[in-house]
Amino acid sequence: MVILITGASHTGKTLLAQKLLEKYKYPYLSIDHLKMGLIRSSNTKLTPLSEDSELTDYLWPIVREMIKTAIENNQNLIVEGCYIPFDWSKDFSEEYLLNIKYYLLVMSENYIKNHFDDIKKYASVIENRLDDDCSVDSVLEDNKKMLKLAQKHDIDYLLINDKYEINIDL
């Protein structure tokens, strides 16, 4: 089984991946780690400040083929990051899709406004964010954009509204 976890920045993708690793013992791949490895090794001209669309166009073909390889080898894998395109499923045949679960995390406007201090507090719970310029406005904007895109592409999403509770049973 391959589990894809995506969403806007600060929605808890990495924390969810870590919890699933601990619960199910599935390894996970952080697309951010892949991105930084490719950038730091000079295997791309892209930078951490490149547009998300450019990074997605560069990283997704690599991640997509890693997912196929994991499925072909009957291996479990969690992949988390914001560089998973909304039309990701078009890249897989039905046989592959039967082995992939997709989760898009979206925080409601209500949750963000009422829990922004918690969002900031937990921003570095799994990884150190060296330059975290997160603001209420940026988190609101990012999540509103994700919600619109999910609805446009008719993609299921997990809405974080009153409390931050995500329970995924495989």
mmCIF file of C-alpha atoms in Angstrom:
data_model
loop_
_atom_site.group_PDB
_atom_site.id
_atom_site.type_symbol
_atom_site.label_atom_id
_atom_site.label_comp_id
_atom_site.label_asym_id
_atom_site.label_seq_id
_atom_site.Cartn_x
_atom_site.Cartn_y
_atom_site.Cartn_z
ATOM 1 C CA MET A 1 0.000 0.000 0.000
ATOM 2 C CA VAL A 2 1.214 3.487 -0.861
ATOM 3 C CA ILE A 3 -0.240 6.386 1.087
ATOM 4 C CA LEU A 4 -0.042 9.882 -0.375
ATOM 5 C CA ILE A 5 -0.427 12.812 2.025
ATOM 6 C CA THR A 6 -0.615 16.333 0.689
ATOM 7 C CA GLY A 7 -1.958 19.738 1.602
ATOM 8 C CA ALA A 8 -0.894 23.296 2.151
ATOM 9 C CA SER A 9 2.062 24.215 4.312
ATOM 10 C CA HIS A 10 1.433 23.824 8.070
ATOM 11 C CA THR A 11 -1.452 21.343 7.721
ATOM 12 C CA GLY A 12 0.421 18.531 9.481
ATOM 13 C CA LYS A 13 1.496 16.342 6.566
ATOM 14 C CA THR A 14 4.820 15.372 8.122
ATOM 15 C CA LEU A 15 3.292 14.788 11.549
ATOM 16 C CA LEU A 16 0.623 12.516 10.048
ATOM 17 C CA ALA A 17 3.276 10.610 8.089
ATOM 18 C CA GLN A 18 5.308 10.150 11.290
ATOM 19 C CA LYS A 19 2.240 8.890 13.195
ATOM 20 C CA LEU A 20 1.455 6.408 10.408
ATOM 21 C CA LEU A 21 5.080 5.237 10.385
ATOM 22 C CA GLU A 22 4.892 4.604 14.126
ATOM 23 C CA LYS A 23 1.494 2.859 13.923
ATOM 24 C CA TYR A 24 1.985 0.734 10.795
ATOM 25 C CA LYS A 25 5.788 0.626 10.493
ATOM 26 C CA TYR A 26 5.581 1.881 6.889
ATOM 27 C CA PRO A 27 8.594 3.919 5.788
ATOM 28 C CA TYR A 28 7.924 7.400 4.547
ATOM 29 C CA LEU A 29 9.412 9.693 1.973
ATOM 30 C CA SER A 30 9.372 13.425 2.509
ATOM 31 C CA ILE A 31 9.240 15.099 -0.887
ATOM 32 C CA ASP A 32 10.881 18.127 0.785
ATOM 33 C CA HIS A 33 13.893 15.956 1.634
ATOM 34 C CA LEU A 34 14.093 14.763 -1.958
ATOM 35 C CA LYS A 35 13.812 18.376 -3.151
ATOM 36 C CA MET A 36 16.603 19.582 -0.888
ATOM 37 C CA GLY A 37 18.839 16.630 -1.773
ATOM 38 C CA LEU A 38 18.503 17.385 -5.471
ATOM 39 C CA ILE A 39 19.042 21.118 -4.919
ATOM 40 C CA ARG A 40 22.032 20.745 -2.565
ATOM 41 C CA SER A 41 23.687 18.204 -4.851
ATOM 42 C CA SER A 42 23.326 20.607 -7.789
ATOM 43 C CA ASN A 43 21.194 18.129 -9.735
ATOM 44 C CA THR A 44 18.776 20.942 -10.564
ATOM 45 C CA LYS A 45 18.862 24.675 -11.111
ATOM 46 C CA LEU A 46 15.712 25.022 -9.017
ATOM 47 C CA THR A 47 15.959 26.501 -5.528
ATOM 48 C CA PRO A 48 13.844 26.261 -2.364
ATOM 49 C CA LEU A 49 12.299 29.561 -3.483
ATOM 50 C CA SER A 50 11.273 28.299 -6.933
ATOM 51 C CA GLU A 51 7.572 28.349 -7.742
ATOM 52 C CA ASP A 52 5.642 25.340 -6.408
ATOM 53 C CA SER A 53 4.467 24.530 -9.940
ATOM 54 C CA GLU A 54 8.080 24.325 -11.166
ATOM 55 C CA LEU A 55 9.053 22.126 -8.230
ATOM 56 C CA THR A 56 6.024 19.875 -8.781
ATOM 57 C CA ASP A 57 6.832 19.537 -12.495
ATOM 58 C CA TYR A 58 10.393 18.523 -11.602
ATOM 59 C CA LEU A 59 9.760 16.309 -8.558
ATOM 60 C CA TRP A 60 6.506 14.525 -9.399
ATOM 61 C CA PRO A 61 7.874 12.364 -12.263
ATOM 62 C CA ILE A 62 10.571 11.065 -9.891
ATOM 63 C CA VAL A 63 8.139 10.459 -7.024
ATOM 64 C CA ARG A 64 5.585 8.880 -9.388
ATOM 65 C CA GLU A 65 8.104 6.282 -10.563
ATOM 66 C CA MET A 66 9.198 5.575 -6.979
ATOM 67 C CA ILE A 67 5.545 4.883 -6.136
ATOM 68 C CA LYS A 68 5.219 2.490 -9.084
ATOM 69 C CA THR A 69 8.390 0.693 -8.024
ATOM 70 C CA ALA A 70 7.133 0.290 -4.450
ATOM 71 C CA ILE A 71 3.827 -1.147 -5.686
ATOM 72 C CA GLU A 72 5.536 -3.502 -8.150
ATOM 73 C CA ASN A 73 7.687 -4.795 -5.285
ATOM 74 C CA ASN A 74 4.722 -5.183 -2.900
ATOM 75 C CA GLN A 75 6.271 -2.624 -0.567
ATOM 76 C CA ASN A 76 4.429 -0.194 1.664
ATOM 77 C CA LEU A 77 5.354 3.472 1.491
ATOM 78 C CA ILE A 78 4.069 6.788 2.796
ATOM 79 C CA VAL A 79 4.814 9.795 0.586
ATOM 80 C CA GLU A 80 4.175 13.241 2.000
ATOM 81 C CA GLY A 81 4.586 16.681 0.579
ATOM 82 C CA CYS A 82 2.928 19.547 -1.197
ATOM 83 C CA TYR A 83 4.343 18.617 -4.619
ATOM 84 C CA ILE A 84 1.708 16.016 -5.483
ATOM 85 C CA PRO A 85 -0.395 17.358 -8.361
ATOM 86 C CA PHE A 86 -4.185 17.360 -8.105
ATOM 87 C CA ASP A 87 -4.412 15.192 -11.226
ATOM 88 C CA TRP A 88 -1.936 12.653 -9.821
ATOM 89 C CA SER A 89 -4.203 9.668 -10.494
ATOM 90 C CA LYS A 90 -3.990 10.099 -14.295
ATOM 91 C CA ASP A 91 -0.405 8.840 -14.069
ATOM 92 C CA PHE A 92 -1.419 5.384 -12.819
ATOM 93 C CA SER A 93 -3.309 2.455 -14.290
ATOM 94 C CA GLU A 94 -6.199 0.939 -12.331
ATOM 95 C CA GLU A 95 -3.873 -1.801 -11.076
ATOM 96 C CA TYR A 96 -1.640 0.784 -9.415
ATOM 97 C CA LEU A 97 -4.569 2.886 -8.159
ATOM 98 C CA LEU A 98 -5.903 -0.089 -6.198
ATOM 99 C CA ASN A 99 -2.728 0.136 -4.116
ATOM 100 C CA ILE A 100 -2.740 3.892 -3.446
ATOM 101 C CA LYS A 101 -4.618 5.849 -0.795
ATOM 102 C CA TYR A 102 -4.658 9.633 -1.127
ATOM 103 C CA TYR A 103 -5.224 12.153 1.646
ATOM 104 C CA LEU A 104 -5.457 15.898 1.148
ATOM 105 C CA LEU A 105 -5.391 17.870 4.398
ATOM 106 C CA VAL A 106 -7.283 21.167 4.457
ATOM 107 C CA MET A 107 -7.791 23.448 7.440
ATOM 108 C CA SER A 108 -11.029 25.420 7.595
ATOM 109 C CA GLU A 109 -11.046 29.185 7.986
ATOM 110 C CA ASN A 110 -12.672 28.665 11.376
ATOM 111 C CA TYR A 111 -9.914 26.286 12.523
ATOM 112 C CA ILE A 112 -7.118 28.587 11.356
ATOM 113 C CA LYS A 113 -8.573 31.669 13.034
ATOM 114 C CA ASN A 114 -9.252 29.850 16.298
ATOM 115 C CA HIS A 115 -6.064 27.787 16.451
ATOM 116 C CA PHE A 116 -3.358 29.799 14.729
ATOM 117 C CA ASP A 117 -1.180 29.823 17.877
ATOM 118 C CA ASP A 118 -1.284 26.010 17.848
ATOM 119 C CA ILE A 119 -0.455 25.920 14.126
ATOM 120 C CA LYS A 120 2.669 28.002 14.811
ATOM 121 C CA LYS A 121 3.496 26.043 17.976
ATOM 122 C CA TYR A 122 3.461 22.694 16.178
ATOM 123 C CA ALA A 123 5.134 23.898 12.976
ATOM 124 C CA SER A 124 8.483 22.385 13.984
ATOM 125 C CA VAL A 125 7.278 19.388 15.972
ATOM 126 C CA ILE A 126 8.807 16.899 13.488
ATOM 127 C CA GLU A 127 11.260 18.980 11.466
ATOM 128 C CA ASN A 128 13.025 22.267 12.149
ATOM 129 C CA ARG A 129 11.665 25.084 10.051
ATOM 130 C CA LEU A 130 14.595 27.440 9.727
ATOM 131 C CA ASP A 131 12.718 30.216 7.943
ATOM 132 C CA ASP A 132 9.064 30.000 8.886
ATOM 133 C CA ASP A 133 7.325 33.116 7.607
ATOM 134 C CA CYS A 134 3.893 31.661 8.329
ATOM 135 C CA SER A 135 1.115 34.188 9.002
ATOM 136 C CA VAL A 136 -2.612 33.845 9.566
ATOM 137 C CA ASP A 137 -3.211 35.414 6.163
ATOM 138 C CA SER A 138 -0.824 33.082 4.333
ATOM 139 C CA VAL A 139 -2.281 29.967 5.996
ATOM 140 C CA LEU A 140 -5.833 31.139 5.242
ATOM 141 C CA GLU A 141 -4.933 31.856 1.622
ATOM 142 C CA ASP A 142 -3.084 28.552 1.104
ATOM 143 C CA ASN A 143 -5.912 26.456 2.554
ATOM 144 C CA LYS A 144 -8.598 28.354 0.652
ATOM 145 C CA LYS A 145 -6.646 27.688 -2.549
ATOM 146 C CA MET A 146 -6.288 23.969 -1.706
ATOM 147 C CA LEU A 147 -10.009 23.662 -0.990
ATOM 148 C CA LYS A 148 -10.941 25.326 -4.291
ATOM 149 C CA LEU A 149 -8.563 23.082 -6.229
ATOM 150 C CA ALA A 150 -9.858 19.959 -4.463
ATOM 151 C CA GLN A 151 -13.412 20.915 -5.370
ATOM 152 C CA LYS A 152 -12.445 21.796 -8.946
ATOM 153 C CA HIS A 153 -10.736 18.419 -9.428
ATOM 154 C CA ASP A 154 -13.426 16.549 -7.458
ATOM 155 C CA ILE A 155 -10.884 15.228 -4.961
ATOM 156 C CA ASP A 156 -11.797 14.001 -1.495
ATOM 157 C CA TYR A 157 -10.135 15.873 1.339
ATOM 158 C CA LEU A 158 -9.904 15.707 5.109
ATOM 159 C CA LEU A 159 -11.273 18.945 6.550
ATOM 160 C CA ILE A 160 -9.752 20.029 9.836
ATOM 161 C CA ASN A 161 -12.485 22.164 11.365
ATOM 162 C CA ASP A 162 -13.053 22.115 15.137
ATOM 163 C CA LYS A 163 -10.243 19.958 16.480
ATOM 164 C CA TYR A 164 -7.093 18.658 14.891
ATOM 165 C CA GLU A 165 -7.924 14.954 14.867
ATOM 166 C CA ILE A 166 -6.965 12.826 11.907
ATOM 167 C CA ASN A 167 -7.431 9.095 12.258
ATOM 168 C CA ILE A 168 -6.478 6.964 9.311
ATOM 169 C CA ASP A 169 -7.009 3.243 9.512
ATOM 170 C CA LEU A 170 -5.527 1.146 6.750
#
